[in-house]
Coordinates of C-alpha atoms and ligand atoms in Angstrom, one line a residue:
Chain A
M1 CA 12.7 10.4 29.1
K2 CA 10.6 13.3 28.0
I3 CA 7.9 12.2 25.7
V4 CA 5.5 14.3 23.6
V5 CA 2.3 12.7 22.3
A6 CA 1.0 14.5 19.3
Y7 CA -2.7 13.9 19.0
K8 CA -5.7 15.2 17.2
W9 CA -9.1 16.5 18.4
A10 CA -11.2 15.5 15.4
P11 CA -14.7 14.9 14.2
N12 CA -15.8 11.5 12.9
P13 CA -16.7 11.9 9.2
Q14 CA -19.2 9.1 9.7
D15 CA -21.4 11.7 11.3
A16 CA -21.0 14.3 8.5
V17 CA -23.7 15.4 6.2
V18 CA -22.6 15.3 2.6
A19 CA -24.7 17.3 0.1
T20 CA -25.1 16.0 -3.4
T21 CA -22.6 18.7 -4.5
G22 CA -20.0 17.0 -2.3
E23 CA -20.1 19.8 0.2
V24 CA -19.4 18.5 3.7
D25 CA -21.2 19.7 6.8
L26 CA -19.4 18.5 9.9
S27 CA -21.4 20.5 12.4
R28 CA -23.2 17.4 13.6
A29 CA -20.0 15.4 14.0
K30 CA -18.9 15.8 17.6
P31 CA -15.1 16.0 17.9
A32 CA -13.2 13.7 20.2
V33 CA -9.7 12.5 20.8
S34 CA -9.1 10.7 17.5
E35 CA -9.8 7.0 17.8
Y36 CA -6.3 5.6 17.7
D37 CA -4.5 8.4 19.6
P38 CA -5.2 6.8 23.1
V39 CA -2.9 4.0 22.0
A40 CA -0.1 6.6 21.8
F41 CA -1.0 8.0 25.2
E42 CA -0.8 4.5 26.7
L43 CA 2.5 3.6 25.0
A44 CA 4.0 6.9 26.2
R45 CA 2.7 6.5 29.8
R46 CA 4.2 3.0 30.1
L47 CA 7.5 4.1 28.6
A48 CA 7.7 7.2 30.8
D49 CA 6.9 5.1 33.9
A50 CA 9.5 2.6 33.0
T51 CA 12.2 5.3 32.5
G52 CA 11.1 7.8 35.0
G53 CA 10.0 10.5 32.6
E54 CA 7.3 12.9 31.7
V55 CA 4.4 12.7 29.1
V56 CA 3.4 16.0 27.5
G57 CA 0.3 16.0 25.3
L58 CA 0.5 18.3 22.2
T59 CA -2.3 19.3 19.8
V60 CA -2.6 22.0 17.2
G61 CA -5.5 23.2 15.2
G62 CA -8.3 25.7 15.0
P63 CA -9.8 27.5 18.0
S64 CA -12.4 24.7 18.6
I65 CA -9.7 22.2 19.7
D66 CA -9.2 24.0 23.0
T67 CA -12.2 23.6 25.2
P68 CA -12.6 22.5 28.8
L69 CA -14.0 19.2 27.4
S70 CA -11.1 18.6 25.0
R71 CA -8.6 19.4 27.7
K72 CA -10.1 17.0 30.1
A73 CA -10.5 14.3 27.5
A74 CA -6.8 14.3 26.8
L75 CA -5.5 14.9 30.3
S76 CA -7.5 12.0 31.8
R77 CA -5.6 9.6 29.6
G78 CA -2.3 9.4 31.3
L79 CA -0.7 12.7 30.4
D80 CA 1.3 14.8 32.9
R81 CA 0.5 18.1 31.1
L82 CA -0.8 19.5 27.9
V83 CA 0.5 22.0 25.4
V84 CA -2.0 23.5 22.9
V85 CA -1.7 25.7 19.8
A86 CA -5.2 26.8 18.8
D87 CA -5.5 29.5 16.2
A88 CA -8.1 30.4 13.6
E89 CA -5.3 30.4 11.0
L90 CA -5.0 26.6 11.5
E91 CA -8.7 25.9 11.0
D92 CA -8.4 24.0 7.7
A93 CA -4.6 23.7 7.7
D94 CA -3.1 20.9 5.6
G95 CA -1.0 18.2 7.2
T96 CA 2.3 19.7 6.4
R97 CA 1.3 23.0 8.0
I98 CA 0.1 21.2 11.1
A99 CA 3.4 19.2 11.2
T100 CA 5.4 22.5 10.9
V101 CA 3.5 24.0 13.8
L102 CA 3.9 20.7 15.8
A103 CA 7.6 20.8 15.2
A104 CA 7.9 24.4 16.3
A105 CA 6.0 23.5 19.5
V106 CA 8.2 20.5 20.1
R107 CA 11.2 22.8 19.9
A108 CA 9.5 25.2 22.2
I109 CA 8.8 22.4 24.8
G110 CA 12.5 21.6 24.5
D111 CA 14.7 18.6 25.3
V112 CA 12.2 16.2 23.9
D113 CA 13.5 12.6 23.5
L114 CA 10.5 11.1 21.7
V115 CA 7.4 12.1 19.9
L116 CA 4.7 9.5 19.8
A117 CA 1.6 9.5 17.6
G118 CA -1.3 7.3 16.7
D119 CA -1.8 5.3 13.5
S120 CA -3.9 7.8 11.6
S121 CA -6.6 10.3 12.4
I122 CA -10.2 9.5 12.2
D123 CA -11.0 12.3 9.7
V124 CA -8.0 12.5 7.4
A125 CA -6.9 8.9 7.9
Q126 CA -3.6 9.4 6.0
G127 CA -1.0 8.6 8.7
Q128 CA 1.2 11.3 7.3
V129 CA 1.5 14.1 9.9
P130 CA 3.9 12.3 12.3
L131 CA 6.2 11.4 9.4
T132 CA 6.2 14.9 8.0
L133 CA 6.8 16.1 11.6
A134 CA 9.9 13.9 11.7
G135 CA 11.0 15.4 8.4
V136 CA 10.6 19.0 9.7
L137 CA 12.6 18.1 12.9
G138 CA 15.2 16.2 10.9
W139 CA 14.6 13.2 13.1
L140 CA 14.0 9.6 12.2
G141 CA 10.3 8.9 11.8
L142 CA 8.9 5.4 11.9
A143 CA 5.3 4.3 11.5
A144 CA 3.7 0.9 12.2
V145 CA 5.3 0.7 15.7
S146 CA 3.8 -2.1 17.7
A147 CA 6.1 -1.9 20.7
V148 CA 8.8 0.4 22.1
T149 CA 11.2 0.0 25.1
A150 CA 14.1 2.0 26.3
A151 CA 17.6 0.6 25.9
D152 CA 20.9 2.3 26.9
G153 CA 21.1 5.5 24.9
G154 CA 18.0 4.9 22.8
L155 CA 15.0 2.8 22.0
V156 CA 14.2 -0.7 20.8
V157 CA 11.3 -0.4 18.4
E158 CA 9.2 -3.3 17.1
R159 CA 7.4 -2.7 13.9
S160 CA 4.6 -4.6 12.2
L161 CA 5.2 -4.2 8.5
P162 CA 3.6 -5.9 5.5
G163 CA 6.6 -8.3 5.1
G164 CA 6.7 -9.2 8.8
T165 CA 7.9 -7.9 12.1
T166 CA 11.2 -6.0 12.4
V167 CA 13.1 -4.8 15.4
V168 CA 15.0 -1.5 15.0
A169 CA 17.5 0.0 17.4
V170 CA 16.7 3.8 17.3
P171 CA 18.7 6.6 18.9
T172 CA 16.8 9.4 20.3
P173 CA 15.3 11.9 19.5
A174 CA 12.8 10.2 17.1
V175 CA 9.2 10.3 16.1
L176 CA 7.2 7.0 16.3
A177 CA 3.6 6.4 15.1
A178 CA 2.0 3.4 16.7
T179 CA -0.1 0.7 15.1
A180 CA -3.8 0.7 16.0
D181 CA -3.4 -2.3 18.2
A182 CA 0.0 -1.7 19.8
V183 CA -1.4 -1.6 23.3
V184 CA -4.9 -1.5 24.7
P185 CA -5.4 2.0 26.1
R186 CA -6.7 2.3 29.7
V187 CA -10.2 3.5 30.2
A188 CA -10.3 6.8 32.0
G189 CA -11.9 6.4 35.4
M190 CA -13.5 8.9 37.7
K191 CA -10.2 9.6 39.4
D192 CA -8.4 10.3 36.1
I193 CA -11.2 12.6 35.0
L194 CA -11.1 14.6 38.3
G195 CA -7.3 14.6 38.3
A196 CA -7.3 16.0 34.8
A197 CA -8.7 19.3 36.0
K198 CA -5.6 19.8 38.1
K199 CA -3.0 19.2 35.4
P200 CA -1.2 22.1 33.8
V201 CA -2.1 23.3 30.4
E202 CA 0.1 25.6 28.4
V203 CA -1.2 27.6 25.5
L204 CA 1.4 28.6 22.9
D205 CA 0.7 31.5 20.7
L206 CA 1.1 30.6 17.0
A207 CA 2.6 34.0 16.3
A208 CA 5.3 33.5 18.8
L209 CA 6.4 30.2 17.3
D210 CA 9.1 30.0 14.7
V211 CA 7.0 28.6 11.8
P212 CA 8.2 29.0 8.2
A213 CA 5.6 30.1 5.6
P214 CA 4.0 27.3 3.4
G215 CA 5.7 26.5 0.1
A216 CA 2.4 25.9 -1.7
T217 CA -1.3 26.5 -1.2
L218 CA -4.3 24.4 -2.0
A219 CA -7.3 25.7 -3.9
T220 CA -10.4 23.6 -4.1
L221 CA -11.7 23.9 -7.7
A222 CA -14.7 21.5 -7.4
T223 CA -16.3 19.1 -5.0
A224 CA -18.4 16.0 -5.7
K225 CA -20.1 13.3 -3.8
P226 CA -18.7 9.9 -4.8
A227 CA -20.9 7.3 -6.3
G228 CA -21.4 3.9 -4.8
G229 CA -21.7 5.0 -1.2
E230 CA -25.4 5.1 -0.6
R231 CA -27.5 2.2 -2.0
T232 CA -31.1 1.2 -1.7
A233 CA -31.2 -2.3 -0.3
T234 CA -33.8 -5.1 -0.8
I235 CA -34.0 -6.6 2.7
F236 CA -34.8 -10.2 3.5
D237 CA -35.9 -11.4 6.9
G238 CA -33.3 -13.8 8.3
S239 CA -35.5 -15.1 11.1
S240 CA -36.1 -17.9 8.6
P241 CA -32.5 -18.5 7.6
A242 CA -33.1 -21.1 4.9
G243 CA -35.9 -18.9 3.3
A244 CA -33.7 -15.8 3.4
A245 CA -30.8 -17.6 1.9
A246 CA -32.9 -19.0 -1.0
Q247 CA -34.4 -15.6 -1.7
L248 CA -30.9 -14.0 -1.6
V249 CA -29.4 -16.5 -3.9
G250 CA -32.3 -16.1 -6.3
A251 CA -31.9 -12.3 -6.2
L252 CA -28.1 -12.5 -6.8
R253 CA -28.6 -14.9 -9.7
Q254 CA -31.1 -12.5 -11.2
A255 CA -28.7 -9.6 -10.7
G256 CA -26.0 -11.5 -12.5
A257 CA -23.8 -11.4 -9.4
L258 CA -23.4 -15.2 -9.2
Chain B
M1 CA 10.3 24.6 -10.6
N2 CA 11.1 21.9 -13.1
S3 CA 7.8 21.4 -14.8
A4 CA 9.1 18.9 -17.3
Q5 CA 9.8 16.4 -14.5
S6 CA 7.9 14.0 -12.3
W7 CA 9.8 12.3 -9.6
I8 CA 9.0 9.1 -7.8
V9 CA 10.5 8.3 -4.4
V10 CA 10.7 4.5 -3.9
A11 CA 11.0 3.0 -0.4
D12 CA 12.8 -0.3 -1.0
D13 CA 9.8 -1.9 -2.7
T14 CA 9.8 -3.4 -6.2
A15 CA 6.0 -2.8 -6.3
A16 CA 6.0 0.7 -7.7
S17 CA 3.8 0.5 -10.8
G18 CA 1.2 2.8 -9.2
L19 CA 4.0 5.4 -8.8
V20 CA 5.4 5.0 -12.3
D21 CA 2.0 5.1 -14.0
L22 CA 0.9 8.2 -12.2
A23 CA 4.2 10.0 -12.9
R24 CA 3.9 9.1 -16.6
S25 CA 0.4 10.6 -16.7
V26 CA 1.8 14.1 -16.0
G27 CA 5.5 14.2 -16.5
D28 CA 7.6 14.1 -19.7
E29 CA 10.6 12.9 -17.8
V30 CA 10.3 10.5 -14.9
V31 CA 13.1 10.4 -12.4
A32 CA 13.2 7.7 -9.7
V33 CA 15.1 8.2 -6.4
V34 CA 15.5 4.9 -4.7
A35 CA 16.2 4.3 -1.1
G36 CA 16.7 0.6 -0.7
R37 CA 18.5 -2.4 -2.2
R38 CA 20.1 -2.3 -5.6
E39 CA 17.6 -4.9 -7.0
V40 CA 14.8 -2.3 -6.3
A41 CA 16.7 0.4 -8.2
S42 CA 17.5 -2.0 -11.1
S43 CA 13.8 -3.1 -11.4
L44 CA 12.9 0.5 -12.2
A45 CA 15.7 1.0 -14.8
S46 CA 13.5 0.0 -17.7
A47 CA 10.4 1.9 -16.6
V48 CA 11.7 5.4 -15.9
D49 CA 14.2 7.8 -17.5
R50 CA 16.7 8.2 -14.7
V51 CA 17.3 6.2 -11.6
L52 CA 19.1 7.8 -8.6
W53 CA 20.2 5.1 -6.2
L54 CA 21.2 6.0 -2.6
G55 CA 23.3 2.9 -2.1
E56 CA 22.9 -0.4 -0.3
P57 CA 21.1 0.2 3.0
D58 CA 22.6 -2.7 4.9
Q59 CA 21.0 -2.6 8.3
A60 CA 19.4 0.9 8.0
P61 CA 15.6 1.1 7.8
V62 CA 14.4 2.9 4.7
E63 CA 13.1 5.8 6.8
A64 CA 16.7 6.7 7.7
Y65 CA 17.0 8.0 4.1
G66 CA 14.3 10.6 4.5
P67 CA 16.6 13.6 4.8
A68 CA 18.9 12.4 1.9
V69 CA 15.9 11.8 -0.4
A70 CA 14.5 15.2 0.6
A71 CA 17.8 17.0 -0.2
V72 CA 18.0 15.4 -3.6
V73 CA 14.4 16.1 -4.5
A74 CA 14.5 19.7 -3.1
Q75 CA 17.5 20.5 -5.3
A76 CA 15.5 19.5 -8.4
T77 CA 12.2 20.9 -7.3
P78 CA 10.2 18.9 -9.8
R79 CA 6.6 19.7 -10.5
T80 CA 5.4 16.5 -9.0
V81 CA 6.7 14.0 -6.5
I82 CA 4.9 10.7 -6.0
G83 CA 5.5 8.1 -3.3
A84 CA 3.8 5.1 -1.8
T85 CA 1.3 5.0 1.0
S86 CA 3.3 2.3 2.8
P87 CA 5.0 3.2 6.1
G88 CA 8.3 3.7 4.4
G89 CA 6.8 5.6 1.5
R90 CA 5.0 8.0 3.8
A91 CA 8.3 8.6 5.7
L92 CA 10.1 9.6 2.5
L93 CA 7.3 11.8 1.4
G94 CA 7.1 13.4 4.8
A95 CA 10.8 14.3 4.6
V96 CA 10.2 15.7 1.0
A97 CA 7.1 17.6 2.1
A98 CA 8.9 19.1 5.1
A99 CA 11.8 20.3 2.9
L100 CA 9.5 21.8 0.3
R101 CA 6.9 22.9 2.9
V102 CA 4.1 21.5 0.8
P103 CA 1.2 19.2 1.6
V104 CA 1.1 15.5 0.9
L105 CA -2.2 14.6 -0.8
A106 CA -3.6 11.1 -0.6
G107 CA -6.6 9.3 -2.0
V108 CA -5.6 10.5 -5.4
S109 CA -7.3 9.2 -8.5
A110 CA -5.9 11.5 -11.2
L111 CA -3.4 14.3 -11.8
E112 CA -3.6 16.9 -14.6
A113 CA -0.7 19.1 -15.2
D114 CA -1.0 22.7 -16.5
G115 CA 2.3 24.5 -16.6
D116 CA 3.7 24.7 -13.1
Q117 CA 0.4 23.8 -11.6
V118 CA -1.1 20.4 -11.0
V119 CA -4.7 19.6 -10.4
V120 CA -5.3 16.6 -8.2
T121 CA -8.6 14.6 -8.0
R122 CA -8.7 13.0 -4.6
S123 CA -11.1 11.7 -2.0
V124 CA -11.1 13.6 1.3
L125 CA -12.3 13.0 4.9
G126 CA -12.2 9.2 4.7
G127 CA -13.8 9.2 1.3
I128 CA -17.1 11.0 2.0
A129 CA -16.3 13.6 -0.7
E130 CA -14.2 14.1 -3.8
H131 CA -12.2 17.2 -4.5
R132 CA -10.4 18.7 -7.5
T133 CA -7.6 20.6 -5.8
A134 CA -5.1 22.8 -7.5
V135 CA -1.7 22.9 -5.8
Q136 CA -0.4 26.5 -6.3
G137 CA 3.0 27.9 -5.9
G138 CA 4.9 24.7 -5.2
T139 CA 5.6 21.1 -5.9
T140 CA 2.7 18.7 -5.8
V141 CA 3.4 15.7 -3.5
V142 CA 1.1 12.7 -3.5
A143 CA 0.9 9.4 -1.8
V144 CA -0.6 6.5 -3.8
D145 CA -1.0 2.8 -3.6
P146 CA 2.3 1.3 -4.8
G147 CA 0.6 -1.1 -7.2
G148 CA 2.5 -4.1 -8.5
A149 CA 5.8 -4.8 -10.2
V150 CA 6.7 -2.2 -12.8
A151 CA 6.6 -3.0 -16.5
G152 CA 9.4 -1.6 -18.6
D153 CA 9.9 -0.8 -22.3
G154 CA 13.3 -2.5 -22.5
D155 CA 15.3 0.7 -22.6
L156 CA 17.5 0.7 -19.5
A157 CA 18.2 3.9 -17.7
P158 CA 21.7 4.0 -16.1
L159 CA 21.8 3.6 -12.3
E160 CA 23.3 6.8 -10.9
E161 CA 24.6 6.0 -7.5
L162 CA 24.7 8.8 -4.9
A163 CA 26.8 8.7 -1.8
V164 CA 24.6 9.7 1.2
T165 CA 24.6 9.0 4.9
P166 CA 21.4 7.7 6.4
L167 CA 20.2 8.7 9.9
A168 CA 21.6 6.4 12.6
A169 CA 19.2 3.4 13.2
T170 CA 19.8 -0.3 12.9
V171 CA 17.5 -3.1 12.0
T172 CA 18.5 -5.8 14.3
E173 CA 16.0 -8.5 13.6
V174 CA 13.5 -9.4 10.8
R175 CA 10.8 -12.0 11.4
P176 CA 9.1 -12.5 8.0
A177 CA 5.3 -13.0 8.0
A178 CA 4.3 -16.6 7.5
V179 CA 1.2 -15.9 5.4
A180 CA 1.4 -15.2 1.7
G181 CA -0.3 -12.0 0.5
A182 CA -3.8 -12.4 -0.9
D183 CA -5.0 -11.2 -4.3
L184 CA -8.1 -9.5 -3.2
G185 CA -7.9 -7.0 -6.0
G186 CA -8.3 -9.6 -8.7
A187 CA -11.1 -11.5 -7.1
R188 CA -14.6 -11.4 -8.6
T189 CA -16.3 -12.3 -5.3
V190 CA -15.0 -11.2 -1.9
V191 CA -16.6 -12.3 1.4
G192 CA -15.8 -9.9 4.2
V193 CA -16.4 -10.7 7.9
G194 CA -16.4 -8.4 10.9
R195 CA -16.8 -8.3 14.6
G196 CA -20.1 -10.2 14.3
L197 CA -17.8 -13.2 14.4
K198 CA -17.4 -14.3 18.0
A199 CA -14.3 -16.7 17.9
R200 CA -11.3 -17.5 15.8
E201 CA -12.7 -21.0 15.2
D202 CA -15.7 -19.5 13.5
V203 CA -13.7 -18.2 10.6
A204 CA -14.4 -21.6 9.1
L205 CA -18.1 -20.7 8.8
V206 CA -17.2 -17.8 6.5
S207 CA -14.4 -19.5 4.6
D208 CA -16.9 -22.3 3.7
L209 CA -19.1 -19.7 2.2
A210 CA -16.2 -18.1 0.4
A211 CA -15.3 -21.5 -1.0
A212 CA -18.9 -22.2 -2.1
L213 CA -18.8 -18.8 -4.0
G214 CA -15.3 -19.3 -5.4
G215 CA -14.4 -16.1 -3.7
E216 CA -11.6 -14.6 -1.5
L217 CA -12.0 -14.1 2.3
A218 CA -11.6 -10.6 3.7
C219 CA -12.4 -8.8 6.9
S220 CA -12.8 -5.5 8.7
R221 CA -9.8 -3.9 10.4
P222 CA -10.6 -5.1 13.9
L223 CA -10.4 -8.7 12.8
A224 CA -6.9 -8.3 11.4
E225 CA -5.6 -5.9 14.0
G226 CA -7.5 -5.9 17.3
V227 CA -7.5 -9.7 17.2
D228 CA -5.4 -11.3 14.5
W229 CA -7.9 -13.8 13.2
L230 CA -7.2 -12.9 9.6
P231 CA -3.9 -11.6 8.1
K232 CA -3.6 -7.8 7.8
E233 CA -3.4 -8.1 4.0
R234 CA -7.0 -9.1 4.0
Y235 CA -8.6 -6.2 5.7
I236 CA -10.6 -3.8 3.6
G237 CA -11.0 0.0 3.9
I238 CA -9.4 3.3 4.0
S239 CA -6.2 2.0 5.6
G240 CA -6.4 -1.4 4.0
Q241 CA -7.4 -2.8 0.6
H242 CA -9.6 -1.0 -1.9
I243 CA -11.4 -3.5 -4.0
A244 CA -14.1 -3.4 -6.8
P245 CA -15.4 -7.0 -7.1
D246 CA -18.6 -8.0 -8.8
L247 CA -19.9 -9.2 -5.5
Y248 CA -19.0 -8.2 -1.9
L249 CA -20.6 -9.7 1.1
A250 CA -20.3 -7.9 4.4
L251 CA -21.0 -10.4 7.2
G252 CA -21.3 -9.1 10.8
I253 CA -19.8 -5.7 9.6
S254 CA -21.5 -2.6 10.9
G255 CA -20.7 -0.5 7.8
Q256 CA -18.5 2.2 9.3
L257 CA -17.3 4.6 6.7
Q258 CA -13.7 3.6 7.1
H259 CA -14.5 0.1 6.0
M260 CA -17.1 0.8 3.3
V261 CA -15.0 3.2 1.4
G262 CA -12.9 0.2 0.4
V263 CA -15.8 -1.5 -1.4
R264 CA -17.5 1.5 -2.9
G265 CA -16.6 0.2 -6.4
A266 CA -18.2 -3.2 -5.9
K267 CA -21.0 -3.9 -8.3
V268 CA -23.3 -5.7 -5.8
I269 CA -23.0 -5.5 -2.0
V270 CA -24.7 -7.9 0.3
A271 CA -25.0 -7.4 4.0
V272 CA -25.9 -9.8 6.8
N273 CA -26.3 -8.2 10.1
S274 CA -28.4 -8.9 13.2
D275 CA -29.1 -5.2 13.8
K276 CA -31.6 -3.9 11.4
N277 CA -30.4 -0.4 12.1
A278 CA -26.8 -1.1 11.2
P279 CA -25.4 1.6 8.8
V280 CA -24.4 -1.1 6.4
F281 CA -28.0 -1.5 5.3
S282 CA -28.1 1.9 3.7
Q283 CA -24.9 1.0 1.8
C284 CA -25.8 -2.4 0.3
D285 CA -28.0 -3.7 -2.5
F286 CA -29.3 -6.8 -0.7
G287 CA -29.5 -7.3 3.0
V288 CA -30.4 -10.1 5.4
V289 CA -31.4 -9.0 8.9
G290 CA -30.4 -12.0 10.9
D291 CA -27.9 -13.9 12.9
M292 CA -24.9 -14.7 10.6
Y293 CA -24.4 -17.9 12.5
E294 CA -27.6 -19.1 11.0
V295 CA -27.8 -17.2 7.8
V296 CA -24.2 -17.9 6.6
P297 CA -24.5 -21.7 6.7
A298 CA -27.9 -21.5 5.1
L299 CA -26.4 -19.5 2.3
T300 CA -23.6 -21.9 1.9
A301 CA -26.1 -24.7 1.7
A302 CA -28.3 -22.9 -0.7
L303 CA -25.4 -22.3 -3.1
G304 CA -24.3 -26.0 -2.7
T305 CA -27.6 -27.4 -3.8
G306 CA -27.9 -24.9 -6.6
S307 CA -31.4 -23.9 -5.6
Ligands
FAD401 C1 -8.2 6.2 11.1 C2 -9.1 5.0 11.1 C3 -8.9 4.1 10.0 C4 -9.7 3.0 9.9 N1 -9.5 2.2 8.9 C5 -10.3 1.1 8.7 C6 -10.2 0.2 7.6 O1 -9.4 0.5 6.7 N2 -11.0 -0.8 7.5 C7 -11.9 -1.2 8.5 O2 -12.6 -2.2 8.3 N3 -12.0 -0.4 9.6 C8 -11.3 0.7 9.7 N4 -11.4 1.5 10.8 C9 -12.3 1.0 11.9 C10 -13.7 1.4 11.6 O3 -14.0 2.7 12.1 C11 -14.7 0.4 12.4 O4 -14.3 0.5 13.8 C12 -14.6 -1.0 11.9 O5 -14.7 -1.1 10.5 C13 -15.7 -1.8 12.5 O6 -15.5 -3.2 12.2 P1 -16.8 -4.1 12.3 O7 -17.9 -3.6 11.4 O8 -16.3 -5.5 12.0 O9 -17.2 -4.1 13.8 P2 -18.4 -3.4 14.6 O10 -18.5 -2.0 14.2 O11 -18.3 -3.8 16.0 O12 -19.7 -4.2 13.9 C14 -20.0 -5.5 14.2 C15 -21.4 -5.7 13.6 O13 -21.7 -7.1 13.7 C16 -23.1 -7.2 14.0 N5 -23.3 -8.5 14.6 C17 -22.9 -8.9 15.8 N6 -23.3 -10.2 16.0 C18 -23.8 -10.6 14.9 C19 -24.4 -11.9 14.4 N7 -24.4 -12.9 15.2 N8 -24.8 -11.9 13.2 C20 -24.8 -10.9 12.3 N9 -24.3 -9.7 12.7 C21 -23.8 -9.6 13.9 C22 -23.4 -6.0 14.8 O14 -24.8 -5.7 14.7 C23 -22.5 -5.0 14.2 O15 -23.2 -4.2 13.3 C24 -10.6 2.7 10.9 C25 -10.8 3.5 12.0 C26 -10.0 4.7 12.1 C27 -10.2 5.6 13.2

């Protein structure tokens, strides 16, 4: 089975500096493989090992996503090879644009049976791109996938949905997005990190891909910093638990919160 | 583009008031396209102007209707398309967005329509900033919290059944969740617990405090997902519940952005954490630096004695 894992090299917005105007400075937020994406790497590796297949990492974005560090970070996590589309035009691309480029790359890779992705990215946190990708490819796209195994001619997919667990028989090709806790990803060891340097990386040129033009553009009219985020706390010392508890209860009563 | 219409795409869920309300806020005519059971389509008949129903899904997952929904919506090219942030909702929206080649915007708090253009107020990057964004040149597609059951006006729209073929896929087994959903949204007081909790048995420590406060129990995502000590319906944050109680207590929660964005609307936030440098302390109104295993029982006791 040929499996593509679509993943994101993304900054953690926790480390962003947000001005009072709502302008965001991400320069201090170091990018990394997005928190939940290693779950997809691990699922893909196990499925490929069970079926005798290949795992191809795929990421698209601005030029900063393709560095020696970003390549190694992905390739040390169970991938066989990596495909990258890095272009200035994709710097602040919306999710649908990213999905359209991912789809073009999946087609360029060719004969793909399955695209796996993580739950949602650490920066946008919408869980939308894999499902839009499925839409572009015209394949079935399922999120909330907690387990996947190969069965004759297709996949057996277990999903963790609000109403309970469901099992779905899915023909390939398909796009699946994993839950955050589908599997525990392996930790890259020294051998994996050294081995990563020897794995092939293919850079696809955006201009050479068959990507249709966007059907709408986004214009930011105004930005603001949301209220309620930063607060100034009155701190009580809990080394005397009963004292701190009494002080806190008193303060909450005074604030009308009890 | 049909700027007199707002469409909602419904993924087999009778909870769709969030979709209907937002559609009403911008569209003269609201059209629902329903992938799912007839009862879901019927439940919308009194709340919208037209209901397009794609037929009984039998064993097909709702996501298998993505291309069919996209084709119907693309033909109408309404000004606005609204769907749910649920897994099924996002799949339908993904198919629509792919067909129209337009973005799907989430974190939406308001829509304003102006001719063909819609201006979206939304939070971005996990909620660290708020943007007013104009969608130009194409349909505005948004994902919102599905809300609750829809309220109708009594006028029934006819069910228009469309014959479509879903993608091949079969649901072979459904194991319903044992736990009933919690009404965190309606609670005045919510007690949230995080990875400061060391064992499943210790949940009792926190539920005792919740009981003393007359509040609901909630948690950070790792407690519902990494380990399943609490049901998924009870985790708070960007991917979970957004709540605005009078009082929220974050116990053994570090205060990562993805969690705190879910309680930003709380009137008063209390944090108990053993690490005085935990980010939660710059996002709360009252903090206790200490071991929750000592502070939480003391707090329960202090409430009990009315001191
Ligand atoms: C895309 C994405 C979406 C996410 N969505 C969500 C979401 O919706 N909701 C959510 O909650 N998280 C979400 N997360 C995860 C989030 O980033 C954090 O990892 C998570 O919120 C941390 O949970 P925590 O605070 O319980 O655990 P930790 O960060 O591990 O914090 C535990 C805290 O407990 C304290 N502690 C330990 N022992 C004690 C003790 N005895 N007494 C008192 N304090 C103690 C520690 O000092 C620490 O501060 C998301 C992540 C990603 C990448």
